[in-house]
Amino acid sequence: MTSALERLREMPEAFTFSGFCKLNGFSNEVAAVCLRRWKEKGLIEPAGDRARIYFNKLRSPEVDSTLRVAALLFEYPSAVLCGESVLHASGWITQIPAQLSVAVLSRPSYVSMHGFDIRGRPLSWLRKTHPLIDTSEQKRIFALRALPPALALADLYATAKGWHPDPDDLDIPQEEHHSVLAAFELLGLKPEAALPALLETN
């Protein structure tokens, strides 16, 4: 009889619930019991609540960001880094976000992924922003496609009750002022409400 450790050694660093069932010939019920026991023993780590993606800690004791991003993109292929994560990575704010903010195509419900703040966006938003996203590898941030910082800032203000940067902590480069104005207009926002005060401080 194959032991748990032997089964885990045969599994990749990250695997899905359905892949686990298929590889081992388990029913959903048997697989769920087995995975729960492994989780309790610290042999595996779920990528998120209800994600049904698991990290094999026997193969990779420390789950690195590469594995987490791969799991995120498996669950949300449309994921784009956005918001305060882009602003901090670009040097526009000093405040360090607790999680990476990612925009994904809207769906009725969302699977949480550890280390990420998932923000649903409609297809119309993706169509507007996609042409402005540089998809080249060298322009990726944390291995993710990312909004340009001007668009990331405008997107934050598109959510009235969302987090907005403290003007005293926001450092918009002079050469980006026009891009910020254009980004606000692209998203159908009126920049005169927020931008004058923001731009006057830069």
Protein backbone atom coordinates (compact mmCIF):
# COMPACT_ATOMS: atom_id res chain seq x y z
CA MET A 1 0.00 0.00 0.00
CA THR A 2 1.35 3.41 -1.03
CA SER A 3 2.12 5.66 1.96
CA ALA A 4 1.20 9.32 2.20
CA LEU A 5 4.84 10.35 1.91
CA GLU A 6 5.30 8.22 -1.19
CA ARG A 7 2.23 9.77 -2.80
CA LEU A 8 3.44 13.27 -1.98
CA ARG A 9 6.88 12.57 -3.43
CA GLU A 10 5.16 11.73 -6.71
CA MET A 11 3.17 14.97 -6.71
CA PRO A 12 4.51 18.26 -8.14
CA GLU A 13 5.30 21.32 -6.03
CA ALA A 14 1.75 22.58 -6.63
CA PHE A 15 -1.27 20.54 -7.63
CA THR A 16 -5.04 20.85 -7.98
CA PHE A 17 -7.71 18.83 -6.25
CA SER A 18 -8.89 17.35 -9.55
CA GLY A 19 -5.31 16.50 -10.56
CA PHE A 20 -4.76 14.78 -7.23
CA CYS A 21 -7.94 12.70 -7.68
CA LYS A 22 -6.98 11.71 -11.23
CA LEU A 23 -3.37 10.79 -10.43
CA ASN A 24 -4.33 8.62 -7.45
CA GLY A 25 -7.65 7.28 -8.68
CA PHE A 26 -9.45 8.72 -5.64
CA SER A 27 -13.07 9.77 -5.38
CA ASN A 28 -13.73 13.35 -4.29
CA GLU A 29 -14.67 12.15 -0.82
CA VAL A 30 -11.55 10.04 -0.28
CA ALA A 31 -9.33 12.80 -1.69
CA ALA A 32 -10.89 15.40 0.62
CA VAL A 33 -10.19 13.24 3.70
CA CYS A 34 -6.62 12.56 2.62
CA LEU A 35 -5.85 16.22 1.90
CA ARG A 36 -7.38 17.35 5.16
CA ARG A 37 -5.12 14.96 7.07
CA TRP A 38 -2.06 16.15 5.16
CA LYS A 39 -2.96 19.75 5.86
CA GLU A 40 -3.29 19.01 9.59
CA LYS A 41 0.17 17.40 9.54
CA GLY A 42 1.68 20.37 7.72
CA LEU A 43 2.55 18.32 4.64
CA ILE A 44 0.58 20.55 2.28
CA GLU A 45 -0.62 24.15 2.29
CA PRO A 46 -3.76 25.39 0.50
CA ALA A 47 -3.17 28.28 -1.90
CA GLY A 48 -6.29 29.93 -0.50
CA ASP A 49 -9.70 29.33 1.03
CA ARG A 50 -11.70 27.08 -1.31
CA ALA A 51 -8.96 27.43 -3.94
CA ARG A 52 -8.56 23.64 -4.36
CA ILE A 53 -4.93 24.26 -5.22
CA TYR A 54 -2.27 22.93 -2.87
CA PHE A 55 1.44 23.42 -2.31
CA ASN A 56 3.47 20.28 -1.66
CA LYS A 57 5.64 21.17 1.33
CA LEU A 58 7.49 17.88 1.09
CA ARG A 59 8.83 19.06 -2.28
CA SER A 60 9.00 22.75 -1.40
CA PRO A 61 9.10 23.40 2.38
CA GLU A 62 9.05 27.18 1.87
CA VAL A 63 6.34 28.27 -0.55
CA ASP A 64 7.91 31.04 -2.62
CA SER A 65 6.27 33.87 -4.54
CA THR A 66 6.73 32.07 -7.87
CA LEU A 67 4.48 29.23 -6.75
CA ARG A 68 1.92 31.62 -5.30
CA VAL A 69 1.76 33.67 -8.51
CA ALA A 70 1.43 30.48 -10.57
CA ALA A 71 -1.50 29.39 -8.40
CA LEU A 72 -3.08 32.82 -8.70
CA LEU A 73 -2.82 32.78 -12.50
CA PHE A 74 -4.22 29.25 -12.63
CA GLU A 75 -7.32 30.42 -10.76
CA TYR A 76 -7.42 33.91 -12.33
CA PRO A 77 -5.73 33.96 -15.77
CA SER A 78 -6.81 37.60 -16.22
CA ALA A 79 -5.01 38.81 -13.07
CA VAL A 80 -3.24 42.16 -13.37
CA LEU A 81 -1.32 43.90 -10.58
CA CYS A 82 -3.12 47.11 -9.65
CA GLY A 83 -3.71 49.75 -6.99
CA GLU A 84 -1.33 50.47 -4.17
CA SER A 85 0.90 47.52 -5.12
CA VAL A 86 1.76 49.20 -8.42
CA LEU A 87 2.16 52.61 -6.80
CA HIS A 88 4.58 51.29 -4.18
CA ALA A 89 6.59 49.25 -6.69
CA SER A 90 6.84 52.33 -8.92
CA GLY A 91 8.00 54.56 -6.05
CA TRP A 92 4.87 56.75 -6.02
CA ILE A 93 4.03 55.89 -2.40
CA THR A 94 6.14 54.71 0.52
CA GLN A 95 3.38 52.79 2.32
CA ILE A 96 3.97 49.05 1.90
CA PRO A 97 0.77 47.10 1.10
CA ALA A 98 0.13 44.03 3.24
CA GLN A 99 -0.97 42.04 0.18
CA LEU A 100 -0.54 42.27 -3.57
CA SER A 101 -3.58 43.94 -5.15
CA VAL A 102 -4.75 42.24 -8.32
CA ALA A 103 -7.62 43.06 -10.66
CA VAL A 104 -9.43 40.08 -12.19
CA LEU A 105 -12.40 39.59 -14.46
CA SER A 106 -15.59 39.87 -12.41
CA ARG A 107 -17.35 36.67 -11.41
CA PRO A 108 -20.31 35.89 -9.12
CA SER A 109 -17.99 34.77 -6.30
CA TYR A 110 -14.27 34.84 -5.69
CA VAL A 111 -11.79 32.31 -4.38
CA SER A 112 -9.42 33.97 -1.94
CA MET A 113 -5.71 33.41 -2.52
CA HIS A 114 -3.27 33.87 0.36
CA GLY A 115 -1.08 36.93 -0.20
CA PHE A 116 -3.41 38.60 -2.70
CA ASP A 117 -6.23 41.12 -2.50
CA ILE A 118 -8.61 40.11 -5.31
CA ARG A 119 -10.56 42.93 -6.94
CA GLY A 120 -13.19 42.15 -9.57
CA ARG A 121 -13.39 44.32 -12.67
CA PRO A 122 -15.93 44.15 -15.53
CA LEU A 123 -14.99 43.08 -19.04
CA SER A 124 -15.43 46.68 -20.21
CA TRP A 125 -12.67 47.73 -17.77
CA LEU A 126 -10.34 45.03 -19.06
CA ARG A 127 -10.94 46.12 -22.64
CA LYS A 128 -10.13 49.73 -21.77
CA THR A 129 -6.99 48.98 -19.82
CA HIS A 130 -5.52 46.08 -21.80
CA PRO A 131 -4.03 48.22 -24.61
CA LEU A 132 -2.09 50.22 -22.00
CA ILE A 133 -0.54 47.22 -20.26
CA ASP A 134 2.96 46.30 -21.36
CA THR A 135 2.91 42.51 -21.38
CA SER A 136 6.65 42.06 -21.90
CA GLU A 137 8.49 40.05 -19.26
CA GLN A 138 10.77 42.93 -18.26
CA LYS A 139 7.79 45.15 -17.45
CA ARG A 140 6.17 42.65 -15.12
CA ILE A 141 6.07 43.37 -11.40
CA PHE A 142 6.32 40.39 -9.04
CA ALA A 143 6.03 38.25 -12.21
CA LEU A 144 2.58 39.72 -12.92
CA ARG A 145 1.32 41.94 -15.72
CA ALA A 146 0.78 45.36 -14.17
CA LEU A 147 -1.21 48.51 -14.77
CA PRO A 148 0.89 51.59 -15.52
CA PRO A 149 1.14 53.62 -12.27
CA ALA A 150 -1.02 56.46 -13.64
CA LEU A 151 -3.80 54.02 -14.45
CA ALA A 152 -3.37 52.23 -11.11
CA LEU A 153 -3.87 55.58 -9.35
CA ALA A 154 -6.96 56.45 -11.39
CA ASP A 155 -8.42 53.00 -10.77
CA LEU A 156 -8.13 53.52 -7.02
CA TYR A 157 -10.20 56.71 -7.29
CA ALA A 158 -12.76 54.89 -9.44
CA THR A 159 -13.80 53.12 -6.24
CA ALA A 160 -15.26 55.86 -4.06
CA LYS A 161 -15.14 53.80 -0.85
CA GLY A 162 -11.81 52.16 -1.65
CA TRP A 163 -8.37 53.03 -0.33
CA HIS A 164 -6.98 56.34 -1.58
CA PRO A 165 -3.36 57.40 -1.05
CA ASP A 166 -2.56 60.16 1.42
CA PRO A 167 -1.64 63.21 -0.70
CA ASP A 168 1.38 63.77 1.56
CA ASP A 169 2.66 60.29 0.70
CA LEU A 170 1.91 60.46 -3.02
CA ASP A 171 4.82 61.46 -5.22
CA ILE A 172 3.71 61.74 -8.85
CA PRO A 173 6.68 62.39 -11.13
CA GLN A 174 6.29 65.64 -13.04
CA GLU A 175 6.53 63.84 -16.37
CA GLU A 176 3.58 61.59 -15.40
CA HIS A 177 1.04 64.37 -14.75
CA HIS A 178 -0.37 64.16 -18.26
CA SER A 179 -0.61 60.35 -18.02
CA VAL A 180 -2.54 60.63 -14.76
CA LEU A 181 -5.03 63.08 -16.27
CA ALA A 182 -5.46 60.81 -19.31
CA ALA A 183 -5.98 57.76 -17.08
CA PHE A 184 -8.71 59.50 -15.09
CA GLU A 185 -10.46 60.46 -18.30
CA LEU A 186 -10.12 56.93 -19.70
CA LEU A 187 -12.00 55.54 -16.71
CA GLY A 188 -14.70 58.20 -17.02
CA LEU A 189 -13.65 60.09 -13.90
CA LYS A 190 -13.66 63.83 -13.34
CA PRO A 191 -10.09 64.64 -12.35
CA GLU A 192 -10.87 68.13 -11.07
CA ALA A 193 -12.30 66.66 -7.84
CA ALA A 194 -9.11 64.90 -6.73
CA LEU A 195 -6.28 65.73 -9.07
CA PRO A 196 -5.69 69.45 -8.54
CA ALA A 197 -4.78 68.95 -4.91
CA LEU A 198 -2.72 65.90 -5.74
CA LEU A 199 -0.82 67.44 -8.61
CA GLU A 200 -0.19 70.70 -6.78
CA THR A 201 1.80 68.78 -4.17
CA ASN A 202 4.16 67.39 -6.80
